[in-house]
CSV table of C-alpha atoms in Angstrom, one decimal:
chain,number,residue,atom,x,y,z
R,1,UNK,CA,92.6,109.9,102.6
R,2,UNK,CA,94.1,107.4,100.3
R,3,UNK,CA,93.3,107.2,96.6
R,4,UNK,CA,94.0,104.5,94.1
R,5,UNK,CA,94.1,105.1,90.4
R,6,UNK,CA,93.9,102.6,87.6
R,7,UNK,CA,94.3,104.4,84.3
R,8,UNK,CA,93.4,101.6,82.0
R,9,UNK,CA,89.7,100.9,82.0
R,10,UNK,CA,90.1,98.0,79.5
R,11,UNK,CA,92.9,95.9,78.1
R,12,UNK,CA,93.2,92.9,76.0
R,13,UNK,CA,96.0,90.4,75.5
R,14,UNK,CA,96.6,87.3,73.3
R,15,UNK,CA,96.6,84.0,75.0
R,16,UNK,CA,100.2,83.0,76.2
R,17,UNK,CA,101.4,86.6,76.0
R,18,UNK,CA,102.3,89.0,78.8
R,19,UNK,CA,100.3,91.9,80.0
R,20,UNK,CA,100.9,94.6,82.6
R,21,UNK,CA,98.2,96.4,84.4
R,22,UNK,CA,99.0,99.8,86.0
R,23,UNK,CA,98.1,101.2,89.4
R,24,UNK,CA,99.2,104.3,91.2
R,25,UNK,CA,98.2,105.4,94.6
R,26,UNK,CA,98.4,108.4,96.8
R,27,UNK,CA,99.1,108.3,100.5
R,28,UNK,CA,101.0,110.0,103.3
R,29,UNK,CA,101.5,106.7,105.1
R,30,UNK,CA,104.9,105.0,105.2
R,31,UNK,CA,103.7,101.5,106.1
R,32,UNK,CA,100.9,100.0,104.2
R,33,UNK,CA,99.9,97.0,102.0
R,34,UNK,CA,98.9,96.7,98.4
R,35,UNK,CA,96.9,94.1,96.7
R,36,UNK,CA,95.6,93.0,93.4
R,37,UNK,CA,92.2,91.3,93.4
R,38,UNK,CA,90.6,89.6,90.5
R,39,UNK,CA,86.8,89.6,89.8
R,40,UNK,CA,85.8,87.1,87.1
R,41,UNK,CA,82.3,87.1,85.6
R,42,UNK,CA,81.1,85.2,88.7
R,43,UNK,CA,81.7,88.5,90.6
R,44,UNK,CA,83.6,86.9,93.4
R,45,UNK,CA,86.6,88.9,94.6
R,46,UNK,CA,89.7,86.7,94.6
R,47,UNK,CA,93.1,87.8,96.0
R,48,UNK,CA,95.8,87.5,93.4
R,49,UNK,CA,98.9,89.0,95.1
R,50,UNK,CA,99.9,91.2,98.0
R,51,UNK,CA,102.9,93.5,98.7
R,52,UNK,CA,104.1,94.9,101.9
R,53,UNK,CA,105.4,98.5,101.5
R,54,UNK,CA,108.4,98.0,103.8
R,55,UNK,CA,109.6,95.1,101.6
R,56,UNK,CA,111.6,96.2,98.5
R,57,UNK,CA,111.4,92.8,96.9
R,58,UNK,CA,108.6,92.5,94.4
R,59,UNK,CA,106.0,89.9,95.2
R,60,UNK,CA,105.5,86.9,92.9
R,61,UNK,CA,102.8,84.3,92.7
R,62,UNK,CA,103.3,81.8,89.9
R,63,UNK,CA,102.4,83.7,86.7
R,64,UNK,CA,101.6,86.9,88.5
R,65,UNK,CA,104.2,89.4,89.7
R,66,UNK,CA,104.3,93.0,90.7
R,67,UNK,CA,106.5,96.0,90.0
R,68,UNK,CA,106.4,98.0,93.2
R,69,UNK,CA,108.0,101.4,93.1
R,70,UNK,CA,107.4,103.0,96.5
R,71,UNK,CA,108.9,106.4,95.7
R,72,UNK,CA,106.7,106.7,92.6
R,73,UNK,CA,103.7,105.2,94.4
R,74,UNK,CA,103.3,102.7,91.6
R,75,UNK,CA,102.2,99.1,91.8
R,76,UNK,CA,101.7,97.4,88.5
R,77,UNK,CA,100.7,93.8,87.9
R,78,UNK,CA,102.3,91.6,85.3
R,79,UNK,CA,100.6,88.5,84.1
R,80,UNK,CA,102.8,86.1,82.2
R,81,UNK,CA,101.6,83.3,79.8
R,82,UNK,CA,98.1,84.7,79.9
R,83,UNK,CA,95.3,82.2,80.0
R,84,UNK,CA,91.6,82.4,79.1
R,85,UNK,CA,90.8,82.0,82.7
R,86,UNK,CA,92.6,85.3,83.5
R,87,UNK,CA,89.7,87.2,81.8
R,88,UNK,CA,88.3,89.3,84.6
R,89,UNK,CA,88.2,92.7,86.2
R,90,UNK,CA,91.3,93.4,88.1
R,91,UNK,CA,91.3,95.8,91.1
R,92,UNK,CA,94.2,97.4,92.7
R,93,UNK,CA,93.7,98.0,96.4
R,94,UNK,CA,95.5,99.8,99.2
R,95,UNK,CA,95.4,99.0,102.9
R,96,UNK,CA,96.7,100.9,105.9
R,97,UNK,CA,96.3,100.0,109.5
R,98,UNK,CA,93.7,102.5,110.5
R,99,UNK,CA,93.5,104.0,114.0
R,100,UNK,CA,90.9,101.4,114.9
R,101,UNK,CA,92.9,98.5,113.5
R,102,UNK,CA,90.3,97.5,111.0
R,103,UNK,CA,92.5,97.0,107.9
R,104,UNK,CA,90.2,98.8,105.6
R,105,UNK,CA,90.7,98.4,101.8
R,106,UNK,CA,90.6,101.3,99.3
R,107,UNK,CA,90.0,100.1,95.8
R,108,UNK,CA,90.7,101.5,92.3
R,109,UNK,CA,88.0,101.5,89.7
R,110,UNK,CA,89.4,98.4,88.0
R,111,UNK,CA,90.8,97.3,84.7
R,112,UNK,CA,88.8,94.9,82.6
R,113,UNK,CA,91.2,92.4,81.1
R,114,UNK,CA,90.2,90.2,78.1
R,115,UNK,CA,92.4,87.3,77.1
R,116,UNK,CA,91.9,86.6,73.4
R,117,UNK,CA,92.3,83.0,72.1
D,1,UNK,CA,89.9,75.8,101.3
D,2,UNK,CA,87.7,77.7,103.8
D,3,UNK,CA,85.1,80.0,102.3
D,4,UNK,CA,83.0,83.0,103.2
D,5,UNK,CA,79.4,82.1,102.4
D,6,UNK,CA,76.8,84.7,101.6
D,7,UNK,CA,73.1,84.2,101.2
D,8,UNK,CA,71.0,84.9,99.2
D,9,UNK,CA,72.9,85.3,96.0
D,10,UNK,CA,70.3,87.6,94.7
D,11,UNK,CA,67.5,89.5,96.4
D,12,UNK,CA,64.8,91.7,95.0
D,13,UNK,CA,63.0,94.0,97.3
D,14,UNK,CA,60.6,96.8,97.1
D,15,UNK,CA,61.7,100.3,98.0
D,16,UNK,CA,61.1,101.0,101.7
D,17,UNK,CA,61.3,97.4,102.7
D,18,UNK,CA,63.9,96.0,105.2
D,19,UNK,CA,66.4,93.5,104.0
D,20,UNK,CA,68.9,91.4,105.8
D,21,UNK,CA,72.0,90.1,104.0
D,22,UNK,CA,73.6,87.1,105.6
D,23,UNK,CA,77.2,86.0,105.7
D,24,UNK,CA,79.1,83.1,107.4
D,25,UNK,CA,82.7,84.2,107.7
D,26,UNK,CA,85.6,81.8,108.1
D,27,UNK,CA,85.4,80.3,111.5
D,28,UNK,CA,88.8,81.4,113.0
D,29,UNK,CA,88.7,84.9,111.5
D,30,UNK,CA,88.3,87.8,113.8
D,31,UNK,CA,87.6,90.8,111.6
D,32,UNK,CA,84.5,91.1,109.4
D,33,UNK,CA,83.6,93.5,106.7
D,34,UNK,CA,80.9,94.6,104.4
D,35,UNK,CA,81.7,96.3,101.1
D,36,UNK,CA,79.4,97.2,98.2
D,37,UNK,CA,79.8,97.6,94.5
D,38,UNK,CA,77.3,99.6,92.5
D,39,UNK,CA,77.2,98.2,89.0
D,40,UNK,CA,80.0,99.5,86.9
D,41,UNK,CA,81.6,101.3,89.8
D,42,UNK,CA,84.3,100.6,92.3
D,43,UNK,CA,84.1,98.5,95.4
D,44,UNK,CA,83.4,100.7,98.4
D,45,UNK,CA,84.0,100.0,102.1
D,46,UNK,CA,80.9,100.1,104.3
D,47,UNK,CA,81.8,98.8,107.7
D,48,UNK,CA,84.3,96.7,109.7
D,49,UNK,CA,83.4,94.7,112.8
D,50,UNK,CA,85.6,93.3,115.5
D,51,UNK,CA,85.0,92.0,119.0
D,52,UNK,CA,81.2,92.3,118.6
D,53,UNK,CA,81.3,96.0,117.8
D,54,UNK,CA,81.8,98.3,114.8
D,55,UNK,CA,85.5,99.2,114.3
D,56,UNK,CA,85.0,101.7,111.6
D,57,UNK,CA,82.3,102.8,109.2
D,58,UNK,CA,82.2,104.9,106.1
D,59,UNK,CA,80.0,107.8,105.2
D,60,UNK,CA,77.8,105.4,103.3
D,61,UNK,CA,77.0,103.5,106.4
D,62,UNK,CA,74.3,105.8,107.8
D,63,UNK,CA,71.5,105.1,110.2
D,64,UNK,CA,69.7,103.0,107.7
D,65,UNK,CA,72.4,100.3,108.0
D,66,UNK,CA,73.3,98.1,110.9
D,67,UNK,CA,75.4,95.0,111.4
D,68,UNK,CA,75.4,92.3,114.0
D,69,UNK,CA,76.8,88.9,114.7
D,70,UNK,CA,73.9,87.3,116.5
D,71,UNK,CA,75.1,83.8,117.1
D,72,UNK,CA,78.9,83.8,116.8
D,73,UNK,CA,78.8,82.4,113.3
D,74,UNK,CA,76.6,84.6,111.1
D,75,UNK,CA,77.4,88.2,110.3
D,76,UNK,CA,74.5,90.2,109.0
D,77,UNK,CA,73.9,93.5,107.3
D,78,UNK,CA,70.5,95.1,107.7
D,79,UNK,CA,69.1,97.9,105.6
D,80,UNK,CA,66.1,99.2,107.3
D,81,UNK,CA,64.3,101.1,104.6
D,82,UNK,CA,65.8,100.4,101.2
D,83,UNK,CA,66.2,103.0,98.5
D,84,UNK,CA,66.6,102.6,94.8
D,85,UNK,CA,70.3,103.7,95.2
D,86,UNK,CA,70.9,100.7,97.5
D,87,UNK,CA,70.8,98.4,94.5
D,88,UNK,CA,74.3,97.0,94.4
D,89,UNK,CA,76.4,93.9,94.9
D,90,UNK,CA,77.2,93.5,98.6
D,91,UNK,CA,80.3,91.6,99.6
D,92,UNK,CA,81.0,90.2,103.0
D,93,UNK,CA,84.7,89.5,103.9
D,94,UNK,CA,86.6,88.2,106.8
D,95,UNK,CA,90.2,88.3,107.8
D,96,UNK,CA,92.5,86.8,110.4
D,97,UNK,CA,94.0,88.9,113.1
D,98,UNK,CA,96.5,90.2,110.6
D,99,UNK,CA,94.1,91.5,108.0
D,100,UNK,CA,97.1,92.7,106.1
D,101,UNK,CA,97.4,89.3,104.5
D,102,UNK,CA,94.2,90.1,102.7
D,103,UNK,CA,90.6,89.3,103.1
D,104,UNK,CA,88.6,86.3,102.0
D,105,UNK,CA,85.6,87.6,100.2
D,106,UNK,CA,82.2,85.9,99.8
D,107,UNK,CA,80.6,85.6,96.4
D,108,UNK,CA,78.3,88.5,97.1
D,109,UNK,CA,74.6,89.2,97.3
D,110,UNK,CA,73.1,91.1,94.4
D,111,UNK,CA,70.5,93.4,95.9
D,112,UNK,CA,67.9,94.9,93.5
D,113,UNK,CA,65.5,97.5,94.9
D,114,UNK,CA,62.5,98.1,92.7
């Protein structure tokens, strides 16, 4: 079974600064996908960024980028130029293609990020 | 942008009652999911559904739970006899054939069992 660990329950960052959220995972799979989801106070889960394990290049989406270290099983999220709207719970998630092909997600416990004006 | 729609946004029910949570996935998606999030805890997989049948289910998804897609657009989660511990946020999600591009989640239904 896969496990996802987010070791930082809460973090804060000043507006316009950069913050990095940590995520490690454990799996015996070689091909898989990793995601960061954002959950603002509205509670909706919003996809922030995804990474394919077979790609060495780190994914980037505007102010969001990841540092994917496959050997270390690490997948951190960097948010640059933090904005007040980035205040949210951030979940790291792992996906393997299960035997049934259902693309099930396994989530970490989340990191609560507060952006301070 | 296409959305996954969930209704109701909040439901309160008495213990032992049946509840049906409703979802309208994105129309051209093929895989459908239910997840739940107990307050303050992590998001947990319940069930996945493809081609009108359950693809996979977790240990949480016991005989009290069922899913169906009755009319080709709605995707429902039924809890037959609710317990206090079923109180949670329930998220519906859908994905295209290549679910590895990530799901689109709905806004969730907050279920409160009293």
